[in-house]
């Protein structure tokens, strides 16, 4: 594994434009369960609660589950070392952008600036009637569904429900990243959900080298991934950080010579 991490660091050091593509797995060590696999949310809840037609038909019923999953759970979560390493890589000019499928805002809270929320974000809510936007911190979730102070309309979390389109800005940023990147760093995703799951495929078709961090193989591992770093996000990204920013390696030295 050490050799593979050195190979990955070599690619990252030489890269002109690296994109991080993250999924629920990067937040598991922050206390947020994944959607699939061991302890997955979809083992406990019906994904149908996040179907937009169900939300409009029964907002109170949807909101009861949404509150439990995304507002009771998420508010305690803090960025972990993997989020912080990506933020440091960005600050040091070694990460061009982060495309995340996650809606937990942990990349932003870790200090990453160039983050695109492909599935939106729980920290914002939108009035379904007058479109007024609220921060989640200014809303009480004691009574659901929460309503708009201006018009009384029902508020909806500003994340993408099943059956809704991906917002234009993150979609365009993801396609651009797939075209620009010479390294794609995939962390913690099964690669199950379209259209997000196609972004790494497009990057590979455009010549990007794929580095993948995941304790278990994903839909990418066998056929798309060039360097598979098997392990938990904090463990692997901690090792990557130690070598990538190691003072003993001078700038032009090829770190695996
Ligand atoms: N470190 C890294 N990866 C991990 C860790 C960890 N500590 N623990 C679990 N994983 C991996 C799992 O092996 C799995 O590959 O994280 C992945 C979680 O997969 P999913 O739960 O399917 O999450 P994700 O791929 O992000 O789901 C995509 O599905 O329900 C929708 O909108 C939702 O954005 C989500 C999308």
PDB file of C-alpha atoms and ligand atoms in Angstrom:
ATOM      1  CA  UNK A   1       0.000   0.000   0.000  1.00  0.00           C
ATOM      2  CA  UNK A   2       2.835   2.406   0.806  1.00  0.00           C
ATOM      3  CA  UNK A   3       4.130   2.122  -2.778  1.00  0.00           C
ATOM      4  CA  UNK A   4       0.657   2.873  -4.156  1.00  0.00           C
ATOM      5  CA  UNK A   5       0.377   5.941  -1.936  1.00  0.00           C
ATOM      6  CA  UNK A   6       3.775   7.149  -3.193  1.00  0.00           C
ATOM      7  CA  UNK A   7       2.601   6.623  -6.790  1.00  0.00           C
ATOM      8  CA  UNK A   8      -0.581   8.606  -6.048  1.00  0.00           C
ATOM      9  CA  UNK A   9       1.421  11.429  -4.421  1.00  0.00           C
ATOM     10  CA  UNK A  10       3.721  11.531  -7.434  1.00  0.00           C
ATOM     11  CA  UNK A  11       0.708  12.004  -9.736  1.00  0.00           C
ATOM     12  CA  UNK A  12      -0.755  14.693  -7.454  1.00  0.00           C
ATOM     13  CA  UNK A  13       2.561  16.600  -7.306  1.00  0.00           C
ATOM     14  CA  UNK A  14       2.916  16.563 -11.105  1.00  0.00           C
ATOM     15  CA  UNK A  15      -0.734  17.281 -11.862  1.00  0.00           C
ATOM     16  CA  UNK A  16      -1.720  20.467 -13.703  1.00  0.00           C
ATOM     17  CA  UNK A  17      -5.356  20.250 -12.536  1.00  0.00           C
ATOM     18  CA  UNK A  18      -6.660  17.811  -9.929  1.00  0.00           C
ATOM     19  CA  UNK A  19     -10.338  17.396  -9.042  1.00  0.00           C
ATOM     20  CA  UNK A  20     -11.594  15.677  -5.899  1.00  0.00           C
ATOM     21  CA  UNK A  21     -14.878  13.796  -6.437  1.00  0.00           C
ATOM     22  CA  UNK A  22     -16.404  12.811  -3.097  1.00  0.00           C
ATOM     23  CA  UNK A  23     -19.321  10.770  -1.795  1.00  0.00           C
ATOM     24  CA  UNK A  24     -20.896   9.873   1.533  1.00  0.00           C
ATOM     25  CA  UNK A  25     -17.881   7.775   2.543  1.00  0.00           C
ATOM     26  CA  UNK A  26     -15.702  10.825   3.184  1.00  0.00           C
ATOM     27  CA  UNK A  27     -18.154  11.927   5.904  1.00  0.00           C
ATOM     28  CA  UNK A  28     -18.632   8.531   7.590  1.00  0.00           C
ATOM     29  CA  UNK A  29     -15.791   9.256  10.060  1.00  0.00           C
ATOM     30  CA  UNK A  30     -17.529  12.526  10.894  1.00  0.00           C
ATOM     31  CA  UNK A  31     -20.462  10.440  12.180  1.00  0.00           C
ATOM     32  CA  UNK A  32     -22.716  10.674   9.122  1.00  0.00           C
ATOM     33  CA  UNK A  33     -23.873   7.225   7.926  1.00  0.00           C
ATOM     34  CA  UNK A  34     -23.481   6.329   4.253  1.00  0.00           C
ATOM     35  CA  UNK A  35     -26.573   5.665   2.149  1.00  0.00           C
ATOM     36  CA  UNK A  36     -25.608   2.121   1.113  1.00  0.00           C
ATOM     37  CA  UNK A  37     -23.633  -0.756   2.585  1.00  0.00           C
ATOM     38  CA  UNK A  38     -23.029  -1.373   6.279  1.00  0.00           C
ATOM     39  CA  UNK A  39     -25.090   1.016   8.426  1.00  0.00           C
ATOM     40  CA  UNK A  40     -26.497   2.636   5.294  1.00  0.00           C
ATOM     41  CA  UNK A  41     -29.431   5.040   5.627  1.00  0.00           C
ATOM     42  CA  UNK A  42     -31.323   3.260   2.866  1.00  0.00           C
ATOM     43  CA  UNK A  43     -31.241   0.089   5.002  1.00  0.00           C
ATOM     44  CA  UNK A  44     -33.310   1.980   7.589  1.00  0.00           C
ATOM     45  CA  UNK A  45     -35.305   4.537   5.602  1.00  0.00           C
ATOM     46  CA  UNK A  46     -37.205   4.317   2.310  1.00  0.00           C
ATOM     47  CA  UNK A  47     -35.353   6.426  -0.335  1.00  0.00           C
ATOM     48  CA  UNK A  48     -38.864   7.364  -1.493  1.00  0.00           C
ATOM     49  CA  UNK A  49     -38.931  10.043   1.223  1.00  0.00           C
ATOM     50  CA  UNK A  50     -36.525  11.936  -1.002  1.00  0.00           C
ATOM     51  CA  UNK A  51     -38.696  11.585  -4.086  1.00  0.00           C
ATOM     52  CA  UNK A  52     -39.937  15.047  -5.081  1.00  0.00           C
ATOM     53  CA  UNK A  53     -43.484  13.834  -5.890  1.00  0.00           C
ATOM     54  CA  UNK A  54     -43.797  12.306  -2.397  1.00  0.00           C
ATOM     55  CA  UNK A  55     -42.545  15.544  -0.849  1.00  0.00           C
ATOM     56  CA  UNK A  56     -45.241  17.593  -2.631  1.00  0.00           C
ATOM     57  CA  UNK A  57     -47.958  15.002  -1.870  1.00  0.00           C
ATOM     58  CA  UNK A  58     -47.090  14.624   1.827  1.00  0.00           C
ATOM     59  CA  UNK A  59     -44.672  17.362   2.964  1.00  0.00           C
ATOM     60  CA  UNK A  60     -45.277  16.665   6.671  1.00  0.00           C
ATOM     61  CA  UNK A  61     -44.522  12.956   6.290  1.00  0.00           C
ATOM     62  CA  UNK A  62     -41.390  13.645   4.205  1.00  0.00           C
ATOM     63  CA  UNK A  63     -40.230  16.358   6.576  1.00  0.00           C
ATOM     64  CA  UNK A  64     -40.471  14.065   9.621  1.00  0.00           C
ATOM     65  CA  UNK A  65     -37.883  11.725   8.059  1.00  0.00           C
ATOM     66  CA  UNK A  66     -35.821  14.489   6.445  1.00  0.00           C
ATOM     67  CA  UNK A  67     -35.482  16.199   9.858  1.00  0.00           C
ATOM     68  CA  UNK A  68     -34.407  12.949  11.521  1.00  0.00           C
ATOM     69  CA  UNK A  69     -31.832  12.065   8.874  1.00  0.00           C
ATOM     70  CA  UNK A  70     -30.442  15.400   7.765  1.00  0.00           C
ATOM     71  CA  UNK A  71     -31.064  17.896  10.578  1.00  0.00           C
ATOM     72  CA  UNK A  72     -30.911  15.842  13.778  1.00  0.00           C
ATOM     73  CA  UNK A  73     -27.880  13.815  12.570  1.00  0.00           C
ATOM     74  CA  UNK A  74     -25.925  16.255  10.475  1.00  0.00           C
ATOM     75  CA  UNK A  75     -25.829  19.265  12.786  1.00  0.00           C
ATOM     76  CA  UNK A  76     -23.350  17.554  15.172  1.00  0.00           C
ATOM     77  CA  UNK A  77     -21.004  16.451  12.390  1.00  0.00           C
ATOM     78  CA  UNK A  78     -17.644  18.198  11.984  1.00  0.00           C
ATOM     79  CA  UNK A  79     -15.107  17.916   9.149  1.00  0.00           C
ATOM     80  CA  UNK A  80     -12.619  15.060   9.567  1.00  0.00           C
ATOM     81  CA  UNK A  81      -8.976  14.837   8.494  1.00  0.00           C
ATOM     82  CA  UNK A  82      -9.880  13.841   4.931  1.00  0.00           C
ATOM     83  CA  UNK A  83     -11.938  17.038   4.454  1.00  0.00           C
ATOM     84  CA  UNK A  84      -9.125  19.069   6.011  1.00  0.00           C
ATOM     85  CA  UNK A  85      -6.443  17.550   3.750  1.00  0.00           C
ATOM     86  CA  UNK A  86      -8.482  18.453   0.648  1.00  0.00           C
ATOM     87  CA  UNK A  87      -8.857  22.019   1.978  1.00  0.00           C
ATOM     88  CA  UNK A  88      -5.078  22.198   2.543  1.00  0.00           C
ATOM     89  CA  UNK A  89      -4.369  20.826  -0.945  1.00  0.00           C
ATOM     90  CA  UNK A  90      -6.620  23.552  -2.375  1.00  0.00           C
ATOM     91  CA  UNK A  91      -4.892  26.249  -0.310  1.00  0.00           C
ATOM     92  CA  UNK A  92      -1.486  25.007  -1.504  1.00  0.00           C
ATOM     93  CA  UNK A  93      -2.617  25.089  -5.127  1.00  0.00           C
ATOM     94  CA  UNK A  94      -2.707  21.301  -5.500  1.00  0.00           C
ATOM     95  CA  UNK A  95      -6.471  20.895  -5.908  1.00  0.00           C
ATOM     96  CA  UNK A  96      -8.417  22.711  -8.618  1.00  0.00           C
ATOM     97  CA  UNK A  97     -11.931  21.973  -7.332  1.00  0.00           C
ATOM     98  CA  UNK A  98     -14.034  19.588  -5.273  1.00  0.00           C
ATOM     99  CA  UNK A  99     -17.194  18.107  -6.765  1.00  0.00           C
ATOM    100  CA  UNK A 100     -19.181  16.551  -3.928  1.00  0.00           C
ATOM    101  CA  UNK A 101     -22.311  14.411  -3.992  1.00  0.00           C
ATOM    102  CA  UNK A 102     -22.696  15.148  -0.282  1.00  0.00           C
ATOM    103  CA  UNK A 103     -25.149  17.703   1.102  1.00  0.00           C
ATOM    104  CA  UNK A 104     -23.535  18.018   4.560  1.00  0.00           C
ATOM    105  CA  UNK A 105     -21.452  21.178   3.887  1.00  0.00           C
ATOM    106  CA  UNK A 106     -18.402  19.581   5.556  1.00  0.00           C
ATOM    107  CA  UNK A 107     -15.993  20.495   2.748  1.00  0.00           C
ATOM    108  CA  UNK A 108     -16.945  24.155   3.162  1.00  0.00           C
ATOM    109  CA  UNK A 109     -16.666  23.920   6.954  1.00  0.00           C
ATOM    110  CA  UNK A 110     -13.189  22.397   6.506  1.00  0.00           C
ATOM    111  CA  UNK A 111     -12.135  25.531   4.600  1.00  0.00           C
ATOM    112  CA  UNK A 112     -12.449  24.403   0.982  1.00  0.00           C
ATOM    113  CA  UNK A 113     -13.551  27.333  -1.200  1.00  0.00           C
ATOM    114  CA  UNK A 114     -13.851  25.738  -4.638  1.00  0.00           C
ATOM    115  CA  UNK A 115     -16.629  23.254  -3.796  1.00  0.00           C
ATOM    116  CA  UNK A 116     -19.550  22.370  -6.065  1.00  0.00           C
ATOM    117  CA  UNK A 117     -22.513  20.684  -4.362  1.00  0.00           C
ATOM    118  CA  UNK A 118     -23.737  18.364  -7.137  1.00  0.00           C
ATOM    119  CA  UNK A 119     -26.772  17.359  -5.037  1.00  0.00           C
ATOM    120  CA  UNK A 120     -27.272  20.696  -3.256  1.00  0.00           C
ATOM    121  CA  UNK A 121     -26.796  21.441   0.421  1.00  0.00           C
ATOM    122  CA  UNK A 122     -28.797  21.009   3.674  1.00  0.00           C
ATOM    123  CA  UNK A 123     -27.656  24.414   4.996  1.00  0.00           C
ATOM    124  CA  UNK A 124     -30.086  26.289   2.754  1.00  0.00           C
ATOM    125  CA  UNK A 125     -33.902  26.021   2.507  1.00  0.00           C
ATOM    126  CA  UNK A 126     -36.190  27.444  -0.158  1.00  0.00           C
ATOM    127  CA  UNK A 127     -39.833  28.530   0.104  1.00  0.00           C
ATOM    128  CA  UNK A 128     -41.787  26.387  -2.371  1.00  0.00           C
ATOM    129  CA  UNK A 129     -44.219  29.295  -2.870  1.00  0.00           C
ATOM    130  CA  UNK A 130     -42.263  32.581  -2.995  1.00  0.00           C
ATOM    131  CA  UNK A 131     -38.757  31.111  -3.482  1.00  0.00           C
ATOM    132  CA  UNK A 132     -37.309  33.053  -0.514  1.00  0.00           C
ATOM    133  CA  UNK A 133     -34.062  31.429   0.655  1.00  0.00           C
ATOM    134  CA  UNK A 134     -33.294  30.719   4.343  1.00  0.00           C
ATOM    135  CA  UNK A 135     -30.184  29.486   6.177  1.00  0.00           C
ATOM    136  CA  UNK A 136     -30.916  26.286   8.145  1.00  0.00           C
ATOM    137  CA  UNK A 137     -29.460  28.022  11.234  1.00  0.00           C
ATOM    138  CA  UNK A 138     -32.355  30.533  11.201  1.00  0.00           C
ATOM    139  CA  UNK A 139     -35.064  27.834  11.087  1.00  0.00           C
ATOM    140  CA  UNK A 140     -36.605  25.936  13.981  1.00  0.00           C
ATOM    141  CA  UNK A 141     -37.309  22.307  13.131  1.00  0.00           C
ATOM    142  CA  UNK A 142     -39.472  21.795  16.244  1.00  0.00           C
ATOM    143  CA  UNK A 143     -42.528  21.852  13.977  1.00  0.00           C
ATOM    144  CA  UNK A 144     -42.417  20.331  10.492  1.00  0.00           C
ATOM    145  CA  UNK A 145     -42.906  21.202   7.771  1.00  0.00           C
ATOM    146  CA  UNK A 146     -41.183  24.558   8.429  1.00  0.00           C
ATOM    147  CA  UNK A 147     -42.941  27.471   6.747  1.00  0.00           C
ATOM    148  CA  UNK A 148     -41.929  30.758   5.147  1.00  0.00           C
ATOM    149  CA  UNK A 149     -42.116  33.844   7.401  1.00  0.00           C
ATOM    150  CA  UNK A 150     -43.110  35.963   4.426  1.00  0.00           C
ATOM    151  CA  UNK A 151     -45.886  33.967   2.771  1.00  0.00           C
ATOM    152  CA  UNK A 152     -46.481  30.856   4.921  1.00  0.00           C
ATOM    153  CA  UNK A 153     -45.359  28.584   2.097  1.00  0.00           C
ATOM    154  CA  UNK A 154     -43.735  25.212   2.909  1.00  0.00           C
ATOM    155  CA  UNK A 155     -39.923  25.262   2.973  1.00  0.00           C
ATOM    156  CA  UNK A 156     -37.901  22.636   1.097  1.00  0.00           C
ATOM    157  CA  UNK A 157     -34.242  21.784   1.831  1.00  0.00           C
ATOM    158  CA  UNK A 158     -32.108  23.105  -1.013  1.00  0.00           C
ATOM    159  CA  UNK A 159     -30.813  19.684  -1.967  1.00  0.00           C
ATOM    160  CA  UNK A 160     -31.711  17.607  -5.020  1.00  0.00           C
ATOM    161  CA  UNK A 161     -34.591  15.187  -4.476  1.00  0.00           C
ATOM    162  CA  UNK A 162     -34.948  12.086  -6.638  1.00  0.00           C
ATOM    163  CA  UNK A 163     -36.800  13.225  -9.737  1.00  0.00           C
ATOM    164  CA  UNK A 164     -35.307  16.754  -9.655  1.00  0.00           C
ATOM    165  CA  UNK A 165     -32.694  18.089 -12.089  1.00  0.00           C
ATOM    166  CA  UNK A 166     -29.087  18.734 -11.027  1.00  0.00           C
ATOM    167  CA  UNK A 167     -28.573  22.512 -10.588  1.00  0.00           C
ATOM    168  CA  UNK A 168     -26.892  24.093 -13.618  1.00  0.00           C
ATOM    169  CA  UNK A 169     -23.846  25.606 -11.826  1.00  0.00           C
ATOM    170  CA  UNK A 170     -22.492  22.399 -10.213  1.00  0.00           C
ATOM    171  CA  UNK A 171     -23.415  20.372 -13.301  1.00  0.00           C
ATOM    172  CA  UNK A 172     -21.412  22.689 -15.588  1.00  0.00           C
ATOM    173  CA  UNK A 173     -18.515  22.768 -13.071  1.00  0.00           C
ATOM    174  CA  UNK A 174     -18.464  18.963 -12.951  1.00  0.00           C
ATOM    175  CA  UNK A 175     -18.447  18.603 -16.749  1.00  0.00           C
ATOM    176  CA  UNK A 176     -15.685  21.220 -16.966  1.00  0.00           C
ATOM    177  CA  UNK A 177     -13.683  19.378 -14.303  1.00  0.00           C
ATOM    178  CA  UNK A 178     -14.054  16.145 -16.262  1.00  0.00           C
ATOM    179  CA  UNK A 179     -12.669  17.931 -19.329  1.00  0.00           C
ATOM    180  CA  UNK A 180      -9.846  19.794 -17.530  1.00  0.00           C
ATOM    181  CA  UNK A 181      -8.470  17.343 -15.008  1.00  0.00           C
ATOM    182  CA  UNK A 182      -5.368  15.240 -15.458  1.00  0.00           C
ATOM    183  CA  UNK A 183      -5.967  13.652 -12.043  1.00  0.00           C
ATOM    184  CA  UNK A 184      -9.354  12.697 -10.539  1.00  0.00           C
ATOM    185  CA  UNK A 185      -9.261  11.799  -6.828  1.00  0.00           C
ATOM    186  CA  UNK A 186     -12.405   9.762  -6.001  1.00  0.00           C
ATOM    187  CA  UNK A 187     -13.109   9.441  -2.268  1.00  0.00           C
ATOM    188  CA  UNK A 188     -15.919   7.420  -0.684  1.00  0.00           C
ATOM    189  CA  UNK A 189     -18.537   6.707  -3.312  1.00  0.00           C
ATOM    190  CA  UNK A 190     -20.186   3.583  -4.708  1.00  0.00           C
ATOM    191  CA  UNK A 191     -20.639   5.262  -8.078  1.00  0.00           C
ATOM    192  CA  UNK A 192     -24.273   4.080  -8.029  1.00  0.00           C
ATOM    193  CA  UNK A 193     -26.233   7.240  -8.745  1.00  0.00           C
ATOM    194  CA  UNK A 194     -26.581   8.922 -12.129  1.00  0.00           C
ATOM    195  CA  UNK A 195     -25.740  11.448 -13.461  1.00  0.00           C
ATOM    196  CA  UNK A 196     -23.061  12.055 -10.779  1.00  0.00           C
ATOM    197  CA  UNK A 197     -21.565   8.612 -11.306  1.00  0.00           C
ATOM    198  CA  UNK A 198     -20.734   9.455 -14.942  1.00  0.00           C
ATOM    199  CA  UNK A 199     -18.410  12.361 -14.071  1.00  0.00           C
ATOM    200  CA  UNK A 200     -15.352  10.183 -13.296  1.00  0.00           C
ATOM    201  CA  UNK A 201     -16.068   8.133 -16.442  1.00  0.00           C
ATOM    202  CA  UNK A 202     -15.994  11.331 -18.523  1.00  0.00           C
ATOM    203  CA  UNK A 203     -12.756  12.404 -16.822  1.00  0.00           C
ATOM    204  CA  UNK A 204     -11.121   9.071 -17.660  1.00  0.00           C
ATOM    205  CA  UNK A 205     -12.283   9.353 -21.286  1.00  0.00           C
ATOM    206  CA  UNK A 206     -10.568  12.760 -21.363  1.00  0.00           C
ATOM    207  CA  UNK A 207      -7.300  11.242 -20.184  1.00  0.00           C
ATOM    208  CA  UNK A 208      -7.428  11.793 -16.405  1.00  0.00           C
ATOM    209  CA  UNK A 209      -5.614   9.367 -14.100  1.00  0.00           C
ATOM    210  CA  UNK A 210      -8.072   8.007 -11.517  1.00  0.00           C
ATOM    211  CA  UNK A 211      -6.993   7.650  -7.884  1.00  0.00           C
ATOM    212  CA  UNK A 212      -9.651   6.047  -5.656  1.00  0.00           C
ATOM    213  CA  UNK A 213      -9.883   5.997  -1.835  1.00  0.00           C
ATOM    214  CA  UNK A 214     -12.412   3.521  -0.434  1.00  0.00           C
ATOM    215  CA  UNK A 215     -12.277   0.655   2.106  1.00  0.00           C
ATOM    216  CA  UNK A 216     -14.391  -1.450  -0.275  1.00  0.00           C
ATOM    217  CA  UNK A 217     -14.371  -1.762  -4.081  1.00  0.00           C
ATOM    218  CA  UNK A 218     -16.881   0.452  -5.889  1.00  0.00           C
ATOM    219  CA  UNK A 219     -18.329   0.475  -9.420  1.00  0.00           C
ATOM    220  CA  UNK A 220     -15.096   2.204 -10.487  1.00  0.00           C
ATOM    221  CA  UNK A 221     -12.450   0.024  -8.877  1.00  0.00           C
ATOM    222  CA  UNK A 222     -12.174  -2.874 -11.316  1.00  0.00           C
ATOM    223  CA  UNK A 223     -12.486  -1.038 -14.610  1.00  0.00           C
ATOM    224  CA  UNK A 224     -11.824   2.706 -14.202  1.00  0.00           C
ATOM    225  CA  UNK A 225      -9.462   3.223 -11.255  1.00  0.00           C
ATOM    226  CA  UNK A 226      -5.736   3.470 -11.949  1.00  0.00           C
ATOM    227  CA  UNK A 227      -4.535   3.605  -8.338  1.00  0.00           C
ATOM    228  CA  UNK A 228      -6.856   2.026  -5.727  1.00  0.00           C
ATOM    229  CA  UNK A 229      -5.925   3.103  -2.190  1.00  0.00           C
ATOM    230  CA  UNK A 230      -7.926   0.679  -0.071  1.00  0.00           C
ATOM    231  CA  UNK A 231      -8.745   2.141   3.322  1.00  0.00           C
ATOM    232  CA  UNK A 232     -10.736   4.709   5.239  1.00  0.00           C
ATOM    233  CA  UNK A 233     -10.662   8.295   4.005  1.00  0.00           C
ATOM    234  CA  UNK A 234      -8.983   9.788   7.110  1.00  0.00           C
ATOM    235  CA  UNK A 235      -6.332   7.030   7.221  1.00  0.00           C
ATOM    236  CA  UNK A 236      -5.398   7.198   3.525  1.00  0.00           C
ATOM    237  CA  UNK A 237      -5.653  10.995   3.151  1.00  0.00           C
ATOM    238  CA  UNK A 238      -3.610  11.389   6.330  1.00  0.00           C
ATOM    239  CA  UNK A 239      -0.791   9.347   4.762  1.00  0.00           C
ATOM    240  CA  UNK A 240      -1.128  11.259   1.477  1.00  0.00           C
ATOM    241  CA  UNK A 241      -0.840  14.560   3.371  1.00  0.00           C
ATOM    242  CA  UNK A 242       2.240  13.417   5.331  1.00  0.00           C
ATOM    243  CA  UNK A 243       4.120  12.556   2.114  1.00  0.00           C
ATOM    244  CA  UNK A 244       2.692  15.269  -0.145  1.00  0.00           C
ATOM    245  CA  UNK A 245       3.793  18.057   2.218  1.00  0.00           C
ATOM    246  CA  UNK A 246       6.818  16.281   3.636  1.00  0.00           C
ATOM    247  CA  UNK A 247       9.661  18.744   4.184  1.00  0.00           C
ATOM    248  CA  UNK A 248      12.209  16.043   3.351  1.00  0.00           C
ATOM    249  CA  UNK A 249      11.030  15.872  -0.247  1.00  0.00           C
ATOM    250  CA  UNK A 250      12.401  18.782  -2.243  1.00  0.00           C
ATOM    251  CA  UNK A 251      10.139  20.242  -4.897  1.00  0.00           C
ATOM    252  CA  UNK A 252      11.592  18.716  -8.037  1.00  0.00           C
ATOM    253  CA  UNK A 253      12.541  15.336  -6.509  1.00  0.00           C
ATOM    254  CA  UNK A 254      10.475  12.500  -7.949  1.00  0.00           C
ATOM    255  CA  UNK A 255       9.116  11.124  -4.687  1.00  0.00           C
ATOM    256  CA  UNK A 256       9.406   7.475  -5.673  1.00  0.00           C
ATOM    257  CA  UNK A 257      12.935   7.476  -7.061  1.00  0.00           C
TER     258      UNK A 257
HETATM  259  N1  LIG B   1     -13.830   6.202   4.045  1.00  0.00           N
HETATM  260  C1  LIG B   1     -14.018   6.181   2.697  1.00  0.00           C
HETATM  261  N2  LIG B   1     -15.076   5.579   2.085  1.00  0.00           N
HETATM  262  C2  LIG B   1     -15.955   4.958   2.895  1.00  0.00           C
HETATM  263  C3  LIG B   1     -15.835   4.921   4.307  1.00  0.00           C
HETATM  264  C4  LIG B   1     -14.712   5.578   4.870  1.00  0.00           C
HETATM  265  N3  LIG B   1     -14.501   5.594   6.206  1.00  0.00           N
HETATM  266  N4  LIG B   1     -16.890   4.210   4.805  1.00  0.00           N
HETATM  267  C5  LIG B   1     -17.640   3.823   3.746  1.00  0.00           C
HETATM  268  N5  LIG B   1     -17.076   4.258   2.599  1.00  0.00           N
HETATM  269  C6  LIG B   1     -17.537   4.068   1.221  1.00  0.00           C
HETATM  270  C7  LIG B   1     -18.353   2.817   0.986  1.00  0.00           C
HETATM  271  O1  LIG B   1     -17.491   1.715   0.725  1.00  0.00           O
HETATM  272  C8  LIG B   1     -19.157   3.223  -0.248  1.00  0.00           C
HETATM  273  O2  LIG B   1     -18.419   2.979  -1.432  1.00  0.00           O
HETATM  274  O3  LIG B   1     -18.411   5.138   0.928  1.00  0.00           O
HETATM  275  C9  LIG B   1     -19.321   4.739  -0.082  1.00  0.00           C
HETATM  276  C10 LIG B   1     -20.724   5.141   0.337  1.00  0.00           C
HETATM  277  O4  LIG B   1     -21.569   4.829  -0.745  1.00  0.00           O
HETATM  278  P1  LIG B   1     -23.045   5.464  -0.805  1.00  0.00           P
HETATM  279  O5  LIG B   1     -23.667   5.374   0.545  1.00  0.00           O
HETATM  280  O6  LIG B   1     -23.724   4.868  -1.980  1.00  0.00           O
HETATM  281  O7  LIG B   1     -22.755   7.009  -1.029  1.00  0.00           O
HETATM  282  P2  LIG B   1     -22.615   7.778  -2.394  1.00  0.00           P
HETATM  283  O8  LIG B   1     -21.848   6.984  -3.375  1.00  0.00           O
HETATM  284  O9  LIG B   1     -22.112   9.128  -2.049  1.00  0.00           O
HETATM  285  O10 LIG B   1     -24.146   7.913  -2.871  1.00  0.00           O
HETATM  286  C11 LIG B   1     -24.397   8.724  -3.993  1.00  0.00           C
HETATM  287  O11 LIG B   1     -26.765   8.407  -3.607  1.00  0.00           O
HETATM  288  O12 LIG B   1     -28.667   8.385  -2.276  1.00  0.00           O
HETATM  289  C12 LIG B   1     -27.921   9.148  -3.145  1.00  0.00           C
HETATM  290  O13 LIG B   1     -27.898  11.487  -3.175  1.00  0.00           O
HETATM  291  C13 LIG B   1     -27.395  10.380  -2.470  1.00  0.00           C
HETATM  292  O14 LIG B   1     -25.320  11.574  -2.920  1.00  0.00           O
HETATM  293  C14 LIG B   1     -25.878  10.296  -2.657  1.00  0.00           C
HETATM  294  C15 LIG B   1     -25.746   9.366  -3.845  1.00  0.00           C
END
